[in-house]
Every structure is written in structure tokens, then in C-alpha cells.
Amino acid sequence: MSFLLVANPSSGSGGGDLAVRAAHELDDVRTLELREGIDLRDGVMRGLEEGRTLIACGGDGTVNAVAQHVAGTEGVLGVLPAGTLNHFARDLGLDDPLDALDALATGRVARVDVGRGGDRIFVNTMSLGLYPELVRERERREDRLARWSALALSAGFTLARFRPVEGSIVADGDRRELAAAIVFIGNNRFSTSLGSIGSRERLDEGVLDVRIVPVSAGLRGRSRFAWAIARAHPFNGRVVRTTAKQVEMRLRGGPRAVAFDGEGDEQLEEARATIEPGALRVIVPASAEARTRRS
């Protein structure tokens, strides 16, 4: 088997060392580093034409960047978790980097679902509201401040000027008015059980996990929400949750920031999300639980 290893040198947990080890231990590895000016699509397409298995070495953002060009093809994606957060790798059973490296040589190919928001694929989540706006503020400050200092300052700034996401949302034909602090759309259902919060038992259910955290418009509503966050009780059981295969949103008040798999670099005034069952072929451990369709 031959590989194209897409490595993110700025990932947060020893991605460089892991990429070097993969290049040494696997057969026929060509490496493509995600640096400024690199045409990732061209590199991935060339790798697919050569019959190479794509390896995303980094965090969820790196996986997302590669998955954009692999989903919907017969290409195969492998994951080496080397980011600050590695939700997709964890839910594939690949949260340990050495286990993930072993799976590239001995694992099996399975099919998993992806979400699509407009022209973008997401393997974990699509979100609007506080989270993507916080991400954008943090990224603006990370050049000058340490990551956690930038996060703390950005959180206060975002809460102080935040306005609710308002408009309408339609999930599989069920239309509702929207006034929310957070709109979360997940690729398959995320657990809320103690001990497994934020993880997914399956990646092939063919549904979007839709959650809305309502908030009242106006200064009073924002103040109540900010006070709830300060007391570590922002949701108080008020999350509205459903599953759907298609979600459409029309927003009032202009475009809002949207994050795909934690990257908040787009703004949309209208958004449509769908689930694409089995659209991505991935490598999973040979002994993995049956959480995916066999390819």
C-alpha cells in the first residue's frame, strides 16, 4: 500500500515526530506539508490518481481539510491524531497515535457518514453562534498572546458584544423561529451520558444531531446568559434537540460566523446542512467495534 501523508506542522501534540515515524515505518510514503501557498486539492487529487491512501496527520482541522477532497470518491482516508483535539480520530477508535499508526498497516477500510454545509464537508460539527465567534476572536489574538490568554480575553469580549442568532430553522420540514446562543449540527448523534459526553457511538447512522441553545434577544437576555455561563450553568436543561437528514436556516441581521469542525473562517446568511451516508472511506482498527459500515 502506498500513502500520501498530509502533515500539519503547526498541530498541537508532536505531529512532526509522528509524521517522521509514519514515513519511516510505512511503505512508499510521500509527504505533503500544509504550509502557506500549498495547493492541497491538487496534491490530494494527484495522490488519489496514484492510488495512494491519504493520511491526515494533525487535528480535526487537518482531517477536515483533507476530507473535503476525499469524501465522495473511492479514495481512502487514514488519520494520525496530532492536534490539540482529535474528536474524529477518537470516534474511529484511533485516539492513541501508536494505535492509529498500527491501523494504517493492519486495519480495515470502513465507510462513515459526513455532513455537508453548503459547499463544505464536516466530519464532526457545523456550528453558529458563540463558538465560532469565540474562535475568530481567539485567532485574532494568538499572534500576540499565549493560546489560553487569548482564549480567556476572547471569551469576555465575545460575551460582551454577542447578539443571538436569529431567523428561522427547518429540520426535515419542521419549521421554528430561531433565537439562539448556539446552533450545533453534528455528523451523527453525540452522547450526553456521563463519562462519554461529546463522543459518538456510531458514525454511520445517517442523521444530523441538531441542538439549539435558546436565548432571549436584547440586553436582558444576553445578561442572563452571560451570568449563567459565569456560574457554569449556561444551558440549565434548555437545549432543544432533534435529529434530521436536512436542516435549513435563514438568518436575520446579516451574515454570521460558521465553524466547520472547529474552524470558524466563513460567514453565512443562509445555510443548508445535509447528511451524506457512507460518503467517506476511512481506515479503522481491525478489531474496532461495529460502529461503521464495512467498505
mmCIF file of C-alpha atoms in Angstrom, residues 6-216:
data_model
loop_
_atom_site.group_PDB
_atom_site.id
_atom_site.type_symbol
_atom_site.label_atom_id
_atom_site.label_comp_id
_atom_site.label_asym_id
_atom_site.label_seq_id
_atom_site.Cartn_x
_atom_site.Cartn_y
_atom_site.Cartn_z
ATOM 1 C CA VAL A 6 -0.610 15.350 4.696
ATOM 2 C CA ALA A 7 1.137 16.812 7.733
ATOM 3 C CA ASN A 8 0.240 19.968 9.623
ATOM 4 C CA PRO A 9 3.496 21.308 11.145
ATOM 5 C CA SER A 10 1.550 23.651 13.438
ATOM 6 C CA SER A 11 -0.578 20.931 15.089
ATOM 7 C CA GLY A 12 -0.514 20.846 18.839
ATOM 8 C CA SER A 13 0.870 17.474 20.019
ATOM 9 C CA GLY A 14 4.040 16.248 18.360
ATOM 10 C CA GLY A 15 2.701 15.902 14.847
ATOM 11 C CA GLY A 16 6.160 16.316 13.326
ATOM 12 C CA ASP A 17 7.584 13.339 15.200
ATOM 13 C CA LEU A 18 4.545 11.236 14.332
ATOM 14 C CA ALA A 19 4.829 12.116 10.646
ATOM 15 C CA VAL A 20 8.505 11.176 10.623
ATOM 16 C CA ARG A 21 7.744 7.853 12.296
ATOM 17 C CA ALA A 22 4.947 7.107 9.800
ATOM 18 C CA ALA A 23 7.249 7.878 6.870
ATOM 19 C CA HIS A 24 9.852 5.510 8.336
ATOM 20 C CA GLU A 25 7.564 2.594 9.268
ATOM 21 C CA LEU A 26 5.101 2.542 6.368
ATOM 22 C CA ASP A 27 5.873 1.572 2.790
ATOM 23 C CA ASP A 28 6.040 4.118 -0.034
ATOM 24 C CA VAL A 29 5.107 7.328 1.808
ATOM 25 C CA ARG A 30 5.135 10.707 0.090
ATOM 26 C CA THR A 31 4.718 13.719 2.412
ATOM 27 C CA LEU A 32 2.842 16.960 1.747
ATOM 28 C CA GLU A 33 3.162 19.665 4.408
ATOM 29 C CA LEU A 34 0.332 22.127 4.946
ATOM 30 C CA ARG A 35 2.205 25.368 4.506
ATOM 31 C CA GLU A 36 1.222 28.717 3.049
ATOM 32 C CA GLY A 37 0.921 28.562 -0.719
ATOM 33 C CA ILE A 38 0.380 24.789 -0.901
ATOM 34 C CA ASP A 39 -2.421 23.697 -3.250
ATOM 35 C CA LEU A 40 -3.913 20.957 -1.087
ATOM 36 C CA ARG A 41 -6.611 19.992 -3.571
ATOM 37 C CA ASP A 42 -4.077 19.485 -6.351
ATOM 38 C CA GLY A 43 -1.854 17.410 -4.065
ATOM 39 C CA VAL A 44 -4.705 15.226 -2.849
ATOM 40 C CA MET A 45 -6.067 14.685 -6.359
ATOM 41 C CA ARG A 46 -2.629 13.629 -7.538
ATOM 42 C CA GLY A 47 -2.336 11.206 -4.630
ATOM 43 C CA LEU A 48 -5.741 9.703 -5.413
ATOM 44 C CA GLU A 49 -4.812 9.295 -9.082
ATOM 45 C CA GLU A 50 -1.714 7.384 -7.964
ATOM 46 C CA GLY A 51 -3.891 5.092 -5.836
ATOM 47 C CA ARG A 52 -2.410 6.324 -2.560
ATOM 48 C CA THR A 53 -4.178 6.188 0.788
ATOM 49 C CA LEU A 54 -4.401 9.715 2.190
ATOM 50 C CA ILE A 55 -3.170 10.229 5.757
ATOM 51 C CA ALA A 56 -4.227 13.333 7.671
ATOM 52 C CA CYS A 57 -1.604 13.931 10.373
ATOM 53 C CA GLY A 58 -2.878 16.686 12.658
ATOM 54 C CA GLY A 59 -6.057 17.648 14.480
ATOM 55 C CA ASP A 60 -9.673 17.846 13.386
ATOM 56 C CA GLY A 61 -8.944 20.871 11.204
ATOM 57 C CA THR A 62 -6.360 18.891 9.223
ATOM 58 C CA VAL A 63 -8.760 15.954 8.871
ATOM 59 C CA ASN A 64 -11.437 18.356 7.639
ATOM 60 C CA ALA A 65 -9.092 19.910 5.072
ATOM 61 C CA VAL A 66 -8.207 16.527 3.570
ATOM 62 C CA ALA A 67 -11.735 15.086 3.817
ATOM 63 C CA GLN A 68 -13.019 17.934 1.614
ATOM 64 C CA HIS A 69 -11.291 16.269 -1.330
ATOM 65 C CA VAL A 70 -11.644 12.577 -0.402
ATOM 66 C CA ALA A 71 -15.347 12.376 0.555
ATOM 67 C CA GLY A 72 -17.481 11.198 -2.334
ATOM 68 C CA THR A 73 -14.572 9.429 -4.060
ATOM 69 C CA GLU A 74 -13.293 5.862 -3.779
ATOM 70 C CA GLY A 75 -10.180 7.192 -2.070
ATOM 71 C CA VAL A 76 -9.339 6.110 1.483
ATOM 72 C CA LEU A 77 -8.507 8.392 4.407
ATOM 73 C CA GLY A 78 -6.317 7.411 7.350
ATOM 74 C CA VAL A 79 -5.913 9.571 10.461
ATOM 75 C CA LEU A 80 -2.899 10.150 12.703
ATOM 76 C CA PRO A 81 -4.119 12.217 15.684
ATOM 77 C CA ALA A 82 -1.668 15.031 16.359
ATOM 78 C CA GLY A 83 -3.861 18.000 17.224
ATOM 79 C CA THR A 84 -4.993 19.673 20.407
ATOM 80 C CA LEU A 85 -8.354 17.964 19.966
ATOM 81 C CA ASN A 86 -8.851 14.790 17.944
ATOM 82 C CA HIS A 87 -12.578 14.078 18.097
ATOM 83 C CA PHE A 88 -12.876 12.301 14.764
ATOM 84 C CA ALA A 89 -9.875 10.045 15.422
ATOM 85 C CA ARG A 90 -11.252 9.192 18.869
ATOM 86 C CA ASP A 91 -14.633 8.209 17.474
ATOM 87 C CA LEU A 92 -12.930 5.981 14.905
ATOM 88 C CA GLY A 93 -11.108 4.224 17.762
ATOM 89 C CA LEU A 94 -7.819 5.891 16.804
ATOM 90 C CA ASP A 95 -7.236 8.286 19.701
ATOM 91 C CA ASP A 96 -3.861 6.709 20.559
ATOM 92 C CA PRO A 97 -1.270 7.801 17.956
ATOM 93 C CA LEU A 98 0.581 4.469 18.023
ATOM 94 C CA ASP A 99 -2.654 2.516 17.607
ATOM 95 C CA ALA A 100 -3.543 4.807 14.707
ATOM 96 C CA LEU A 101 -0.148 4.161 13.104
ATOM 97 C CA ASP A 102 -0.625 0.415 13.503
ATOM 98 C CA ALA A 103 -4.100 0.618 11.948
ATOM 99 C CA LEU A 104 -2.609 2.127 8.779
ATOM 100 C CA ALA A 105 -0.696 -1.105 8.278
ATOM 101 C CA THR A 106 -3.136 -3.670 9.685
ATOM 102 C CA GLY A 107 -6.596 -2.051 9.847
ATOM 103 C CA ARG A 108 -9.635 -2.376 7.621
ATOM 104 C CA VAL A 109 -11.486 0.071 5.406
ATOM 105 C CA ALA A 110 -14.947 1.210 6.520
ATOM 106 C CA ARG A 111 -17.484 3.744 5.327
ATOM 107 C CA VAL A 112 -18.636 6.617 7.529
ATOM 108 C CA ASP A 113 -21.061 9.478 7.031
ATOM 109 C CA VAL A 114 -20.130 13.110 6.569
ATOM 110 C CA GLY A 115 -22.170 16.251 6.968
ATOM 111 C CA ARG A 116 -22.285 18.899 4.283
ATOM 112 C CA GLY A 117 -22.943 22.567 4.953
ATOM 113 C CA GLY A 118 -23.219 24.386 1.648
ATOM 114 C CA ASP A 119 -20.006 23.572 -0.212
ATOM 115 C CA ARG A 120 -18.178 22.366 2.900
ATOM 116 C CA ILE A 121 -17.820 18.874 4.330
ATOM 117 C CA PHE A 122 -17.727 18.393 8.096
ATOM 118 C CA VAL A 123 -16.732 15.188 9.867
ATOM 119 C CA ASN A 124 -17.708 16.393 13.361
ATOM 120 C CA THR A 125 -19.797 19.543 13.611
ATOM 121 C CA MET A 126 -21.129 22.661 11.989
ATOM 122 C CA SER A 127 -21.967 25.439 14.429
ATOM 123 C CA LEU A 128 -23.167 29.032 14.621
ATOM 124 C CA GLY A 129 -23.308 31.473 17.497
ATOM 125 C CA LEU A 130 -20.957 31.840 20.422
ATOM 126 C CA TYR A 131 -18.476 29.119 19.499
ATOM 127 C CA PRO A 132 -17.391 30.233 16.001
ATOM 128 C CA GLU A 133 -17.366 33.879 17.089
ATOM 129 C CA LEU A 134 -15.140 32.967 20.031
ATOM 130 C CA VAL A 135 -12.820 31.041 17.690
ATOM 131 C CA ARG A 136 -12.489 34.039 15.388
ATOM 132 C CA GLU A 137 -11.699 36.382 18.266
ATOM 133 C CA ARG A 138 -9.131 33.953 19.693
ATOM 134 C CA GLU A 139 -7.381 33.571 16.334
ATOM 135 C CA ARG A 140 -7.091 37.347 16.043
ATOM 136 C CA ARG A 141 -5.185 37.476 19.338
ATOM 137 C CA GLU A 142 -3.000 34.360 19.145
ATOM 138 C CA ASP A 143 -0.238 36.229 17.296
ATOM 139 C CA ARG A 144 0.292 38.447 20.320
ATOM 140 C CA LEU A 145 -0.791 36.285 23.258
ATOM 141 C CA ALA A 146 -0.383 32.730 24.521
ATOM 142 C CA ARG A 147 -3.232 30.419 23.462
ATOM 143 C CA TRP A 148 -5.021 30.283 26.834
ATOM 144 C CA SER A 149 -4.596 34.010 27.459
ATOM 145 C CA ALA A 150 -6.050 34.703 24.014
ATOM 146 C CA LEU A 151 -8.949 32.354 24.772
ATOM 147 C CA ALA A 152 -9.784 33.998 28.109
ATOM 148 C CA LEU A 153 -9.663 37.528 26.695
ATOM 149 C CA SER A 154 -11.687 36.498 23.646
ATOM 150 C CA ALA A 155 -14.362 34.838 25.773
ATOM 151 C CA GLY A 156 -15.005 38.023 27.716
ATOM 152 C CA PHE A 157 -15.021 40.151 24.578
ATOM 153 C CA THR A 158 -17.380 37.787 22.717
ATOM 154 C CA LEU A 159 -19.878 37.580 25.574
ATOM 155 C CA ALA A 160 -19.897 41.354 25.983
ATOM 156 C CA ARG A 161 -20.887 42.055 22.384
ATOM 157 C CA PHE A 162 -22.667 38.836 21.434
ATOM 158 C CA ARG A 163 -26.070 39.016 19.763
ATOM 159 C CA PRO A 164 -28.345 35.977 19.357
ATOM 160 C CA VAL A 165 -28.518 34.056 16.125
ATOM 161 C CA GLU A 166 -31.995 34.977 14.882
ATOM 162 C CA GLY A 167 -34.110 33.859 11.961
ATOM 163 C CA SER A 168 -35.772 30.534 11.187
ATOM 164 C CA ILE A 169 -34.675 26.900 11.139
ATOM 165 C CA VAL A 170 -36.307 23.992 9.310
ATOM 166 C CA ALA A 171 -35.336 20.423 10.237
ATOM 167 C CA ASP A 172 -36.869 17.815 7.927
ATOM 168 C CA GLY A 173 -39.817 20.113 7.260
ATOM 169 C CA ASP A 174 -40.373 21.169 10.892
ATOM 170 C CA ARG A 175 -40.046 24.974 10.887
ATOM 171 C CA ARG A 176 -39.293 27.009 14.022
ATOM 172 C CA GLU A 177 -38.327 30.568 14.815
ATOM 173 C CA LEU A 178 -34.733 30.854 15.895
ATOM 174 C CA ALA A 179 -33.243 32.942 18.710
ATOM 175 C CA ALA A 180 -30.203 31.076 19.943
ATOM 176 C CA ALA A 181 -26.858 31.477 21.633
ATOM 177 C CA ILE A 182 -25.578 28.337 19.906
ATOM 178 C CA VAL A 183 -26.755 26.248 16.962
ATOM 179 C CA PHE A 184 -24.952 22.903 16.784
ATOM 180 C CA ILE A 185 -25.318 20.407 13.934
ATOM 181 C CA GLY A 186 -23.421 17.155 14.385
ATOM 182 C CA ASN A 187 -22.419 14.436 11.956
ATOM 183 C CA ASN A 188 -24.381 11.641 13.711
ATOM 184 C CA ARG A 189 -25.508 11.664 17.322
ATOM 185 C CA PHE A 190 -23.223 12.891 20.096
ATOM 186 C CA SER A 191 -23.533 11.376 23.550
ATOM 187 C CA THR A 192 -24.689 13.348 26.586
ATOM 188 C CA SER A 193 -24.103 10.462 29.017
ATOM 189 C CA LEU A 194 -21.718 10.993 31.915
ATOM 190 C CA GLY A 195 -18.319 9.595 31.002
ATOM 191 C CA SER A 196 -18.867 9.780 27.241
ATOM 192 C CA ILE A 197 -20.046 13.369 26.708
ATOM 193 C CA GLY A 198 -19.240 14.612 23.227
ATOM 194 C CA SER A 199 -18.382 11.213 21.752
ATOM 195 C CA ARG A 200 -20.265 9.200 19.137
ATOM 196 C CA GLU A 201 -21.063 5.514 19.346
ATOM 197 C CA ARG A 202 -21.617 5.332 15.600
ATOM 198 C CA LEU A 203 -20.583 7.276 12.534
ATOM 199 C CA ASP A 204 -22.974 5.576 10.135
ATOM 200 C CA GLU A 205 -26.497 6.280 11.446
ATOM 201 C CA GLY A 206 -27.255 8.647 8.592
ATOM 202 C CA VAL A 207 -28.558 11.523 10.742
ATOM 203 C CA LEU A 208 -27.648 15.026 11.799
ATOM 204 C CA ASP A 209 -27.688 15.754 15.532
ATOM 205 C CA VAL A 210 -29.338 19.183 15.834
ATOM 206 C CA ARG A 211 -29.131 21.151 19.093
ATOM 207 C CA ILE A 212 -30.166 24.695 19.843
ATOM 208 C CA VAL A 213 -29.400 26.674 22.995
ATOM 209 C CA PRO A 214 -32.168 29.330 23.133
ATOM 210 C CA VAL A 215 -31.524 32.824 24.430
ATOM 211 C CA SER A 216 -33.765 35.866 24.686
#
